[in-house]
Short mmCIF file of C-alpha atoms and ligand atoms in Angstrom, two decimals:
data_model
loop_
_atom_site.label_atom_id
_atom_site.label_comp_id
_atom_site.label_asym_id
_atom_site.label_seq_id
_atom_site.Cartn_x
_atom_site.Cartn_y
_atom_site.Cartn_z
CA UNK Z 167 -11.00 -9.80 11.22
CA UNK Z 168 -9.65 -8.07 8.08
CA UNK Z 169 -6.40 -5.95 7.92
CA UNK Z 170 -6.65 -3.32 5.67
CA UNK Z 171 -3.13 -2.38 4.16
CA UNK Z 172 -3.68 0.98 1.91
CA UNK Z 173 -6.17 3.06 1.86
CA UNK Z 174 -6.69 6.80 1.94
CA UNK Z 175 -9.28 8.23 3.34
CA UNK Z 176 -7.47 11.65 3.15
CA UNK Z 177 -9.00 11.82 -0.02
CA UNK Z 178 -11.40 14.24 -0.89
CA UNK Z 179 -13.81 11.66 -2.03
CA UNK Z 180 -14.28 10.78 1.45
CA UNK Z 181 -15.27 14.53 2.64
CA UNK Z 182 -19.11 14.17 3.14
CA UNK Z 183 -19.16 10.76 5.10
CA UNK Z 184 -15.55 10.22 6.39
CA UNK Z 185 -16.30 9.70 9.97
CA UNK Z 186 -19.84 8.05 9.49
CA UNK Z 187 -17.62 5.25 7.17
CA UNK Z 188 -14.41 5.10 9.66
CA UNK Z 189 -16.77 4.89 12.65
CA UNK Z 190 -18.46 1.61 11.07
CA UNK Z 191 -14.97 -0.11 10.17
CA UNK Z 192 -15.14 -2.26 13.02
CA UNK Z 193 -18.51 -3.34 13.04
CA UNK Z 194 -18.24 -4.40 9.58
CA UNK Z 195 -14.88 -6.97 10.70
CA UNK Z 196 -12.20 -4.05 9.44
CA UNK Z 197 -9.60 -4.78 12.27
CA UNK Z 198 -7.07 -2.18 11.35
CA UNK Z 199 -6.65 0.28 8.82
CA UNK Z 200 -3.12 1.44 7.59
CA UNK Z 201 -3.80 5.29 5.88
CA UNK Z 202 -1.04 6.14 3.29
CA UNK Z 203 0.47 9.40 2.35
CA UNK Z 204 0.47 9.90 -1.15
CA UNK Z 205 1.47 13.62 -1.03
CA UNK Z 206 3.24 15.24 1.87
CA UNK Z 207 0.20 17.01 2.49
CA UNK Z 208 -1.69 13.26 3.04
CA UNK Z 209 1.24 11.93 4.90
CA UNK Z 210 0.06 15.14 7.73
CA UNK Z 211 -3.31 13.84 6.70
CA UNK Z 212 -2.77 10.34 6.90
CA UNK Z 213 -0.74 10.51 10.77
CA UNK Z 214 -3.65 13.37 11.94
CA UNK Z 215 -6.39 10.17 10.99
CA UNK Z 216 -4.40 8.05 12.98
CA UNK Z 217 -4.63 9.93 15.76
CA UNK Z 218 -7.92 10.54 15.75
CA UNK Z 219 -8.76 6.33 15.51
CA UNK Z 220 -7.43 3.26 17.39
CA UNK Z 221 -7.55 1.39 14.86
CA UNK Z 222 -6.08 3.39 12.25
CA UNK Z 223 -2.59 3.42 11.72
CA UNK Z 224 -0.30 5.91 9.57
CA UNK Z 225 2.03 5.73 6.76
CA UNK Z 226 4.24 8.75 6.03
CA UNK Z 227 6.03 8.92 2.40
CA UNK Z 228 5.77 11.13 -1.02
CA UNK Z 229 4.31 8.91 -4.12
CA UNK Z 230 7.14 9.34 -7.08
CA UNK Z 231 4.19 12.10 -8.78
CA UNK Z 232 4.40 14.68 -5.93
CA UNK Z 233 8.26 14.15 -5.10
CA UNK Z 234 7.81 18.54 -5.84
CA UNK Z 235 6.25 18.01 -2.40
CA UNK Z 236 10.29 16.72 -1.16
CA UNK Z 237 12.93 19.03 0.13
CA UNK Z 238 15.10 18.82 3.18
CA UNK Z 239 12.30 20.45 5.64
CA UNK Z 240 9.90 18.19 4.14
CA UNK Z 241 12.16 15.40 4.44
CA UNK Z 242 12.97 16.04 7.90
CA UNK Z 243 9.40 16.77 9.10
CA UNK Z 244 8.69 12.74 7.48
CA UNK Z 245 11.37 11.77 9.95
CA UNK Z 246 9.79 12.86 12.90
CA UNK Z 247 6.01 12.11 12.32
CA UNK Z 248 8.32 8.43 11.26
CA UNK Z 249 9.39 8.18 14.95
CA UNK Z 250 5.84 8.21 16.37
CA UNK Z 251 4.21 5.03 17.70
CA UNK Z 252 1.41 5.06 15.18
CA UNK Z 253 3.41 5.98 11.82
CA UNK Z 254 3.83 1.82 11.13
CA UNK Z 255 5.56 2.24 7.35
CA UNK Z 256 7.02 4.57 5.08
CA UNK Z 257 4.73 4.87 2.05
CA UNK Z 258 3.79 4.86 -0.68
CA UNK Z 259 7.18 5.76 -2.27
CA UNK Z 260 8.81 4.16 -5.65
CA UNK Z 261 8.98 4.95 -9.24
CA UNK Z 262 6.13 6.08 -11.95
CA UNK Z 263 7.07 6.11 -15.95
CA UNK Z 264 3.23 6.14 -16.53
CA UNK Z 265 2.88 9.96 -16.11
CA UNK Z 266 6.44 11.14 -15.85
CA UNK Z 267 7.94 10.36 -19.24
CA UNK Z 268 11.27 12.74 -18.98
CA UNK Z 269 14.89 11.12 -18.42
CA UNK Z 270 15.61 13.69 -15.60
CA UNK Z 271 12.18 13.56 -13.87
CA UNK Z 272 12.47 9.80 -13.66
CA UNK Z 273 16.07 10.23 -12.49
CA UNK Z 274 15.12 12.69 -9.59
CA UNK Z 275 12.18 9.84 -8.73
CA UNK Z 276 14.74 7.13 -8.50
CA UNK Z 277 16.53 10.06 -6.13
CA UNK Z 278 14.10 10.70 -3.83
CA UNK Z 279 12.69 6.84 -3.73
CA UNK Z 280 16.39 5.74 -1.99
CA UNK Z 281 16.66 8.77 -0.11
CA UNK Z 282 12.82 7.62 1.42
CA UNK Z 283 14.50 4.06 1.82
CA UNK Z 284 17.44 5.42 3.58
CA UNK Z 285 14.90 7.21 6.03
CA UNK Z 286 12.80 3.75 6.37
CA UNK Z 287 16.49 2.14 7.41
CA UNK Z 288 17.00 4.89 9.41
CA UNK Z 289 13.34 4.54 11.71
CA UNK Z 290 13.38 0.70 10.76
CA UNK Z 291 10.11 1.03 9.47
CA UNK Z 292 8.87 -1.21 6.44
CA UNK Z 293 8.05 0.43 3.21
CA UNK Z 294 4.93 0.37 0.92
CA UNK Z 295 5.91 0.68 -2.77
CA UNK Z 296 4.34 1.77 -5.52
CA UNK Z 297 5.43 1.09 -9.04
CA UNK Z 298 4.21 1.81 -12.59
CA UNK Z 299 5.65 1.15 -16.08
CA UNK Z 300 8.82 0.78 -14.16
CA UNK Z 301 9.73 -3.01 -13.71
CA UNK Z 302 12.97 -2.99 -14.02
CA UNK Z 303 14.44 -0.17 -12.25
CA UNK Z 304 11.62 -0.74 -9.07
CA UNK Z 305 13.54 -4.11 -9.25
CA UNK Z 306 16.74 -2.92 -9.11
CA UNK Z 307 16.28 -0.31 -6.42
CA UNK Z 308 14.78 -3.35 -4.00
CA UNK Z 309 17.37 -5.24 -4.24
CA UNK Z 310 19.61 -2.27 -2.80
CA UNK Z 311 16.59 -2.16 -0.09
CA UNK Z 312 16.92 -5.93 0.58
CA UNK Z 313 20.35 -5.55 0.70
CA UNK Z 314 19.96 -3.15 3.73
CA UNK Z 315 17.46 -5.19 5.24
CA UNK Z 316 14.30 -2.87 4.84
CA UNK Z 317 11.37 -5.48 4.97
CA UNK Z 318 7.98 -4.21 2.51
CA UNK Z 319 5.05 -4.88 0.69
CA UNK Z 320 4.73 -4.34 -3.18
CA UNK Z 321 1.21 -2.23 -3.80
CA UNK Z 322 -1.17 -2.81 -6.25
CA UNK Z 323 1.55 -5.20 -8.01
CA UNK Z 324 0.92 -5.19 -11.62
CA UNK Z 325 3.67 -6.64 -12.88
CA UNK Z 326 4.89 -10.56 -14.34
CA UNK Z 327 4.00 -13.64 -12.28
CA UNK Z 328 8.10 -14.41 -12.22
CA UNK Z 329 9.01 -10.59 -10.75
CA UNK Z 330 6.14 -11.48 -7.97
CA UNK Z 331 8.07 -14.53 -7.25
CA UNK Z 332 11.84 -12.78 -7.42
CA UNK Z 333 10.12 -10.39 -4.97
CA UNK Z 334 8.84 -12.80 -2.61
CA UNK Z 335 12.08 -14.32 -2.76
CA UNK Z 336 13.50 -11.52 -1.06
CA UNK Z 337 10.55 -11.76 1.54
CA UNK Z 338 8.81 -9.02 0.17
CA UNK Z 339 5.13 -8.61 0.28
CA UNK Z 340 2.41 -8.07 -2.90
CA UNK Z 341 -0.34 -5.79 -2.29
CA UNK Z 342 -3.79 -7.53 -3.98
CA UNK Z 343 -7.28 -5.38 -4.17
CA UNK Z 344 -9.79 -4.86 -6.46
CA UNK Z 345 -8.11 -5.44 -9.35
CA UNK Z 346 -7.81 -9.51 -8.96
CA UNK Z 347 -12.00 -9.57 -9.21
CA UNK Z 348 -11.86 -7.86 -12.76
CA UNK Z 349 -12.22 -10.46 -15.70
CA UNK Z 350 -9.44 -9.15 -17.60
CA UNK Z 351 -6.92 -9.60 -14.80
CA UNK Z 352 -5.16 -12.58 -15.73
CA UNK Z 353 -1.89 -11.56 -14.95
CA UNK Z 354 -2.90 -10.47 -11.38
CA UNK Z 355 -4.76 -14.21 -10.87
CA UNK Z 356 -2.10 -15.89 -12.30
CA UNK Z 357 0.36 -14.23 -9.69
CA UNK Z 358 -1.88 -14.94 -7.25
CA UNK Z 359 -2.14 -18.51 -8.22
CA UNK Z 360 1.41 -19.08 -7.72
CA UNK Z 361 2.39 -17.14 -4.86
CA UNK Z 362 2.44 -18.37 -1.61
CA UNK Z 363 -0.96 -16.80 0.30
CA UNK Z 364 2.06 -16.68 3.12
CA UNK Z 365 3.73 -13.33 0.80
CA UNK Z 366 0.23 -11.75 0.14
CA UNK Z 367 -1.21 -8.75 1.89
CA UNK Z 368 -4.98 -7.14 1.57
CA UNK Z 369 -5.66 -3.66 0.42
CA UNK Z 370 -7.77 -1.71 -1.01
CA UNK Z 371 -6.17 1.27 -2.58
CA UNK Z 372 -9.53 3.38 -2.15
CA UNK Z 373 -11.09 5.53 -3.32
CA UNK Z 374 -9.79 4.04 -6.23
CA UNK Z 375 -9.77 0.17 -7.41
CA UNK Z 376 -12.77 -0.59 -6.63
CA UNK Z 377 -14.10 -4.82 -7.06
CA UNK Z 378 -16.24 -6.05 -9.26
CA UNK Z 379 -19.30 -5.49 -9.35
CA UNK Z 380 -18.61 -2.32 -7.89
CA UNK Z 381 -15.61 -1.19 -10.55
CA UNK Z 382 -15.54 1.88 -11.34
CA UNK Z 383 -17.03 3.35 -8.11
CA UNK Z 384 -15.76 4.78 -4.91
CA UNK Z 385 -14.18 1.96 -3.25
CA UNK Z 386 -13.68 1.76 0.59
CA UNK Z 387 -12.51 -1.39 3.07
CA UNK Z 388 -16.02 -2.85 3.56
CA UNK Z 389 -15.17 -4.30 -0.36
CA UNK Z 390 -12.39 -6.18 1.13
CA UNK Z 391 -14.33 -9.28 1.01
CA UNK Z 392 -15.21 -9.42 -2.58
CA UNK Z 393 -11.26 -10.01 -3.11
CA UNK Z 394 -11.24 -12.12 -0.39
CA UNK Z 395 -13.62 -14.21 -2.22
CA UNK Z 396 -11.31 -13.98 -5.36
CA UNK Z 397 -8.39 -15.55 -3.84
CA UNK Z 398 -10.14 -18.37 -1.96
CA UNK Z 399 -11.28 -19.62 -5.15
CA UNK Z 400 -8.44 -18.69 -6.95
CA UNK Z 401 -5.93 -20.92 -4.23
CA UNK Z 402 -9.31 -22.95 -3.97
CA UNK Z 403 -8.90 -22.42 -0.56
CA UNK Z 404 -11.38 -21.13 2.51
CA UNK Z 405 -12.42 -17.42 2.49
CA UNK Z 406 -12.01 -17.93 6.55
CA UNK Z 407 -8.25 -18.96 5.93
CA UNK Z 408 -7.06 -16.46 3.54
CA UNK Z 409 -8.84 -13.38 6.02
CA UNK Z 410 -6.43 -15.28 8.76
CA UNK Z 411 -3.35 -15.85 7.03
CA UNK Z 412 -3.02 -12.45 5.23
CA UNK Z 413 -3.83 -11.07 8.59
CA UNK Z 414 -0.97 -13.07 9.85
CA UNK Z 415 1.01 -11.47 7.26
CA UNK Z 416 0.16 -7.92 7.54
CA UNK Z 417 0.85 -8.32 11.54
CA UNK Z 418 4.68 -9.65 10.59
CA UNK Z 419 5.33 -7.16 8.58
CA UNK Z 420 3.89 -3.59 10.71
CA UNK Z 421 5.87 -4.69 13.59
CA UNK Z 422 4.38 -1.64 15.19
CA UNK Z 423 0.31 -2.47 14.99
CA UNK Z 424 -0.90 -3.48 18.53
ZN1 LIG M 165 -2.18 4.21 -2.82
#
């Protein structure tokens, strides 16, 4: 049984079919499901999904893009859907250059990424980052989160094989989807290839990230097998054993999953 770790089936991309697809999850070996705010409107979204499914758990947090979602009621109306039994992480929260070039923008990200981590320390809830064109600050700010003991899990890490392995030095997490099938991600495989399966977590990011060959359409958690397949011959290891271990993982880390 798989454990999905991000996904958002908030999205709009999801509108015509969204409960024929979340309906099949099980049958197609999709054990559990974490859904992840991106905006504060799909961290509502994302804790209204998992209360509609058993299997489908919720992560409530405001992606560094939409932090113009964050303000004190905002903040405090996190902190309550964060005290409820099936809110399992706050996420996805962290820093993105890509998009948000200005000195003061990126400034009021790094703002509201600790003030997200202080509320994760607060609920002791893990936290699901996201970080682009922002190694070294992302890097900074977890060590201030390691320092106060907030476990996590690295998303979509696209960063250098050594920063995966300072990260899972700390004990944190990295996120792998469809990116590792793509020929071009050497990086990704390389990381892969050297971390421990012990500090990697399944996800799919969808509807985005699809694997090969589907890249470039809408991706969903019945893919999860293609990078599956990836990173058993990758660690030239069994498909059966890295579905278990990561599993394993995911379970250790969302303390709050039945
Ligand atoms: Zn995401």
């Amino acid at each position: 049984m798989i454990f999905e770790t991000h996904a958002h089936y908030d999205d709009e991309q999801f509108e015509e079919d969204r409960e024929e697809l979340l309906r099949r999850l099980p049958k197609e070996n999709i054990e559990t499901v974490i859904n992840v705010g991106a905006s504060f409107a799909g961290a509502k979204n994302s804790f209204a999904l998992a209360h509609q499914y058993p299997y489908i758990y919720a992560a409530v947090g405001v992606h560094p893009s939409n932090i113009e979602d964050l303000s004190e009621e905002t903040m405090e109306e996190l902190r309550t859907m964060a005290r409820d039994k099936k809110t399992v992480a706050i996420g996805e929260i962290g820093l993105d250059y890509y998009w948000d070039k200005e000195p003061d923008v990126q400034q009021a990200q790094r703002e509201w990424f600790r003030r997200q981590l202080q509320l994760a320390k607060e609920v002791s809830l893990p936290v699901i980052i996201h970080s682009r064109d922002a190694a070294a600050d992302t890097m900074t700010i977890m060590k201030e989160a390691h320092a106060m003991g907030i476990p996590g899990v690295i998303h979509c890490y696209s960063y250098s094989v050594e920063q995966a392995i300072e990260y899972a030095k700390m004990g944190y997490y990295i996120g792998v989807g469809g990116v590792v099938t793509f020929k071009n991600a050497k990086k990704l495989k390389e990381t892969v290839a050297q971390l421990p399966l012990k500090q990697i977590l399944l996800e799919t990011d969808c509807p985005y990230m699809a694997p090969e060959p589907f890249r470039g359409m809408r991706n969903d958690s019945t893919y999860i097998p293609y990078v599956i397949e990836t990173i058993a011959k990758i660690k030239e290891i069994t498909q059966d054993e890295v579905m278990i271990t990561t599993r394993e993982n995911a379970r250790s880390l969302f303390t709050r999953v039945k």
